[in-house]
Amino acid sequence: MNSSKTLYQVTVELRRDQLASRIIPWKLLVETNRYYEIKPITGPVKRLYKEKLNIAVQETKHYSDGTLAISAFCQEEHIEDIRVYLIEQLDSKINNYLKDLELNKQALCSKLAIKSYT
């Protein structure tokens, strides 16, 4: 890859009942055997290790205010595949949250049932 290439940051965000995605181009400044140095239109230079290309990164660490976001860097030809992959990752994260909440609810219900008998 030469310095005229562009990598793209694909972000998928779920906010309450709205699913949105955005694609931000990052100009490739330097490529080494291990990493890319990339820069958005405005903002600082970032070092992206090659093994992190096409890998999802959780933007929101916890579910808060009805918002979850996830992103990944990729080449232009992979944008749509990465977008679908990110949506699948959000779906999986939501399913995990639902399972955890169900377990918490069961624990509360069993605790309330024990207290009502004492």
PDB file of C-alpha atoms in Angstrom:
ATOM      1  CA  MET A   1       0.000   0.000   0.000  1.00  0.00           C
ATOM      2  CA  ASN A   2       1.296   3.458  -0.762  1.00  0.00           C
ATOM      3  CA  SER A   3       0.506   6.725   1.020  1.00  0.00           C
ATOM      4  CA  SER A   4      -2.368   7.644  -1.326  1.00  0.00           C
ATOM      5  CA  LYS A   5      -4.488   4.767   0.038  1.00  0.00           C
ATOM      6  CA  THR A   6      -7.340   5.192   2.456  1.00  0.00           C
ATOM      7  CA  LEU A   7      -8.612   3.018   5.286  1.00  0.00           C
ATOM      8  CA  TYR A   8     -12.124   3.401   6.625  1.00  0.00           C
ATOM      9  CA  GLN A   9     -13.497   3.363  10.142  1.00  0.00           C
ATOM     10  CA  VAL A  10     -16.957   1.823  10.089  1.00  0.00           C
ATOM     11  CA  THR A  11     -19.022   2.539  13.198  1.00  0.00           C
ATOM     12  CA  VAL A  12     -22.432   1.080  13.968  1.00  0.00           C
ATOM     13  CA  GLU A  13     -24.434   2.655  16.777  1.00  0.00           C
ATOM     14  CA  LEU A  14     -27.672   1.490  18.306  1.00  0.00           C
ATOM     15  CA  ARG A  15     -29.448   4.248  20.230  1.00  0.00           C
ATOM     16  CA  ARG A  16     -32.786   3.191  21.680  1.00  0.00           C
ATOM     17  CA  ASP A  17     -34.699   2.100  18.566  1.00  0.00           C
ATOM     18  CA  GLN A  18     -32.433   3.669  15.934  1.00  0.00           C
ATOM     19  CA  LEU A  19     -29.596   1.885  14.162  1.00  0.00           C
ATOM     20  CA  ALA A  20     -27.095   4.188  12.466  1.00  0.00           C
ATOM     21  CA  SER A  21     -23.787   3.617  10.786  1.00  0.00           C
ATOM     22  CA  ARG A  22     -21.095   6.007   9.705  1.00  0.00           C
ATOM     23  CA  ILE A  23     -18.009   5.576   7.608  1.00  0.00           C
ATOM     24  CA  ILE A  24     -15.023   7.836   8.191  1.00  0.00           C
ATOM     25  CA  PRO A  25     -12.080   7.829   5.771  1.00  0.00           C
ATOM     26  CA  TRP A  26      -8.579   7.797   7.278  1.00  0.00           C
ATOM     27  CA  LYS A  27      -5.618   8.662   5.061  1.00  0.00           C
ATOM     28  CA  LEU A  28      -2.771   6.179   5.163  1.00  0.00           C
ATOM     29  CA  LEU A  29       0.422   8.058   6.031  1.00  0.00           C
ATOM     30  CA  VAL A  30       2.889   5.222   6.688  1.00  0.00           C
ATOM     31  CA  GLU A  31       2.788   1.462   6.320  1.00  0.00           C
ATOM     32  CA  THR A  32       5.298  -0.821   8.025  1.00  0.00           C
ATOM     33  CA  ASN A  33       5.397  -4.591   8.392  1.00  0.00           C
ATOM     34  CA  ARG A  34       3.492  -4.321  11.702  1.00  0.00           C
ATOM     35  CA  TYR A  35       1.224  -1.275  11.521  1.00  0.00           C
ATOM     36  CA  TYR A  36      -0.366   1.568   9.599  1.00  0.00           C
ATOM     37  CA  GLU A  37      -0.147   5.198  10.635  1.00  0.00           C
ATOM     38  CA  ILE A  38      -3.435   6.775   9.658  1.00  0.00           C
ATOM     39  CA  LYS A  39      -5.063  10.167  10.093  1.00  0.00           C
ATOM     40  CA  PRO A  40      -8.678  11.340   9.793  1.00  0.00           C
ATOM     41  CA  ILE A  41      -9.542  14.606   8.027  1.00  0.00           C
ATOM     42  CA  THR A  42      -9.268  16.373  11.369  1.00  0.00           C
ATOM     43  CA  GLY A  43      -7.603  14.896  14.398  1.00  0.00           C
ATOM     44  CA  PRO A  44      -4.406  13.211  15.486  1.00  0.00           C
ATOM     45  CA  VAL A  45      -2.467  10.430  13.822  1.00  0.00           C
ATOM     46  CA  LYS A  46      -3.318   6.916  15.002  1.00  0.00           C
ATOM     47  CA  ARG A  47      -1.251   3.764  14.840  1.00  0.00           C
ATOM     48  CA  LEU A  48      -3.346   0.798  13.709  1.00  0.00           C
ATOM     49  CA  TYR A  49      -1.641  -2.574  14.046  1.00  0.00           C
ATOM     50  CA  LYS A  50      -2.275  -4.791  11.059  1.00  0.00           C
ATOM     51  CA  GLU A  51      -3.779  -7.598  13.162  1.00  0.00           C
ATOM     52  CA  LYS A  52      -6.478  -5.110  14.294  1.00  0.00           C
ATOM     53  CA  LEU A  53      -7.681  -4.452  10.736  1.00  0.00           C
ATOM     54  CA  ASN A  54     -11.228  -5.848  10.245  1.00  0.00           C
ATOM     55  CA  ILE A  55     -11.572  -6.493  13.999  1.00  0.00           C
ATOM     56  CA  ALA A  56     -14.500  -5.123  16.009  1.00  0.00           C
ATOM     57  CA  VAL A  57     -13.757  -2.759  18.883  1.00  0.00           C
ATOM     58  CA  GLN A  58     -16.436  -2.004  21.473  1.00  0.00           C
ATOM     59  CA  GLU A  59     -16.948   1.752  21.611  1.00  0.00           C
ATOM     60  CA  THR A  60     -19.321   1.525  24.563  1.00  0.00           C
ATOM     61  CA  LYS A  61     -18.064  -0.669  27.352  1.00  0.00           C
ATOM     62  CA  HIS A  62     -21.426  -0.899  29.144  1.00  0.00           C
ATOM     63  CA  TYR A  63     -25.026  -0.491  28.123  1.00  0.00           C
ATOM     64  CA  SER A  64     -25.951   3.040  29.124  1.00  0.00           C
ATOM     65  CA  ASP A  65     -28.750   5.430  28.104  1.00  0.00           C
ATOM     66  CA  GLY A  66     -29.971   2.918  25.513  1.00  0.00           C
ATOM     67  CA  THR A  67     -26.782   3.224  23.478  1.00  0.00           C
ATOM     68  CA  LEU A  68     -24.314   0.658  22.162  1.00  0.00           C
ATOM     69  CA  ALA A  69     -21.616   1.347  19.583  1.00  0.00           C
ATOM     70  CA  ILE A  70     -18.953  -0.740  17.882  1.00  0.00           C
ATOM     71  CA  SER A  71     -16.423   0.019  15.153  1.00  0.00           C
ATOM     72  CA  ALA A  72     -13.692  -1.463  12.984  1.00  0.00           C
ATOM     73  CA  PHE A  73     -11.130  -0.280  10.473  1.00  0.00           C
ATOM     74  CA  CYS A  74     -11.111  -1.823   7.009  1.00  0.00           C
ATOM     75  CA  GLN A  75     -10.285  -1.294   3.369  1.00  0.00           C
ATOM     76  CA  GLU A  76     -12.922   0.102   1.042  1.00  0.00           C
ATOM     77  CA  GLU A  77     -13.846  -3.234  -0.534  1.00  0.00           C
ATOM     78  CA  HIS A  78     -14.746  -4.665   2.890  1.00  0.00           C
ATOM     79  CA  ILE A  79     -16.972  -1.844   4.176  1.00  0.00           C
ATOM     80  CA  GLU A  80     -20.310  -3.607   3.708  1.00  0.00           C
ATOM     81  CA  ASP A  81     -19.031  -6.933   5.064  1.00  0.00           C
ATOM     82  CA  ILE A  82     -17.654  -5.171   8.140  1.00  0.00           C
ATOM     83  CA  ARG A  83     -20.916  -3.283   8.622  1.00  0.00           C
ATOM     84  CA  VAL A  84     -22.874  -6.567   8.656  1.00  0.00           C
ATOM     85  CA  TYR A  85     -20.279  -8.128  10.982  1.00  0.00           C
ATOM     86  CA  LEU A  86     -20.599  -5.185  13.404  1.00  0.00           C
ATOM     87  CA  ILE A  87     -24.393  -5.480  13.456  1.00  0.00           C
ATOM     88  CA  GLU A  88     -24.026  -9.197  14.260  1.00  0.00           C
ATOM     89  CA  GLN A  89     -21.626  -8.305  17.078  1.00  0.00           C
ATOM     90  CA  LEU A  90     -24.148  -5.823  18.515  1.00  0.00           C
ATOM     91  CA  ASP A  91     -26.877  -8.470  18.323  1.00  0.00           C
ATOM     92  CA  SER A  92     -24.659 -10.928  20.189  1.00  0.00           C
ATOM     93  CA  LYS A  93     -23.849  -8.346  22.866  1.00  0.00           C
ATOM     94  CA  ILE A  94     -27.558  -7.571  23.351  1.00  0.00           C
ATOM     95  CA  ASN A  95     -28.352 -11.284  23.663  1.00  0.00           C
ATOM     96  CA  ASN A  96     -25.647 -11.629  26.318  1.00  0.00           C
ATOM     97  CA  TYR A  97     -27.076  -8.668  28.236  1.00  0.00           C
ATOM     98  CA  LEU A  98     -30.556 -10.193  28.049  1.00  0.00           C
ATOM     99  CA  LYS A  99     -29.284 -13.522  29.410  1.00  0.00           C
ATOM    100  CA  ASP A 100     -27.495 -11.775  32.267  1.00  0.00           C
ATOM    101  CA  LEU A 101     -30.574  -9.714  33.097  1.00  0.00           C
ATOM    102  CA  GLU A 102     -32.750 -12.819  33.098  1.00  0.00           C
ATOM    103  CA  LEU A 103     -30.384 -14.514  35.539  1.00  0.00           C
ATOM    104  CA  ASN A 104     -30.450 -11.412  37.747  1.00  0.00           C
ATOM    105  CA  LYS A 105     -34.233 -11.350  37.612  1.00  0.00           C
ATOM    106  CA  GLN A 106     -34.419 -15.026  38.610  1.00  0.00           C
ATOM    107  CA  ALA A 107     -32.071 -14.377  41.532  1.00  0.00           C
ATOM    108  CA  LEU A 108     -34.243 -11.494  42.707  1.00  0.00           C
ATOM    109  CA  CYS A 109     -37.434 -13.515  42.377  1.00  0.00           C
ATOM    110  CA  SER A 110     -35.976 -16.419  44.351  1.00  0.00           C
ATOM    111  CA  LYS A 111     -34.722 -14.032  47.030  1.00  0.00           C
ATOM    112  CA  LEU A 112     -38.159 -12.374  47.253  1.00  0.00           C
ATOM    113  CA  ALA A 113     -39.836 -15.785  47.465  1.00  0.00           C
ATOM    114  CA  ILE A 114     -37.581 -16.817  50.356  1.00  0.00           C
ATOM    115  CA  LYS A 115     -38.296 -13.595  52.248  1.00  0.00           C
ATOM    116  CA  SER A 116     -42.061 -13.986  51.830  1.00  0.00           C
ATOM    117  CA  TYR A 117     -41.919 -17.373  53.601  1.00  0.00           C
ATOM    118  CA  THR A 118     -39.884 -16.115  56.578  1.00  0.00           C
TER     119      THR A 118
END
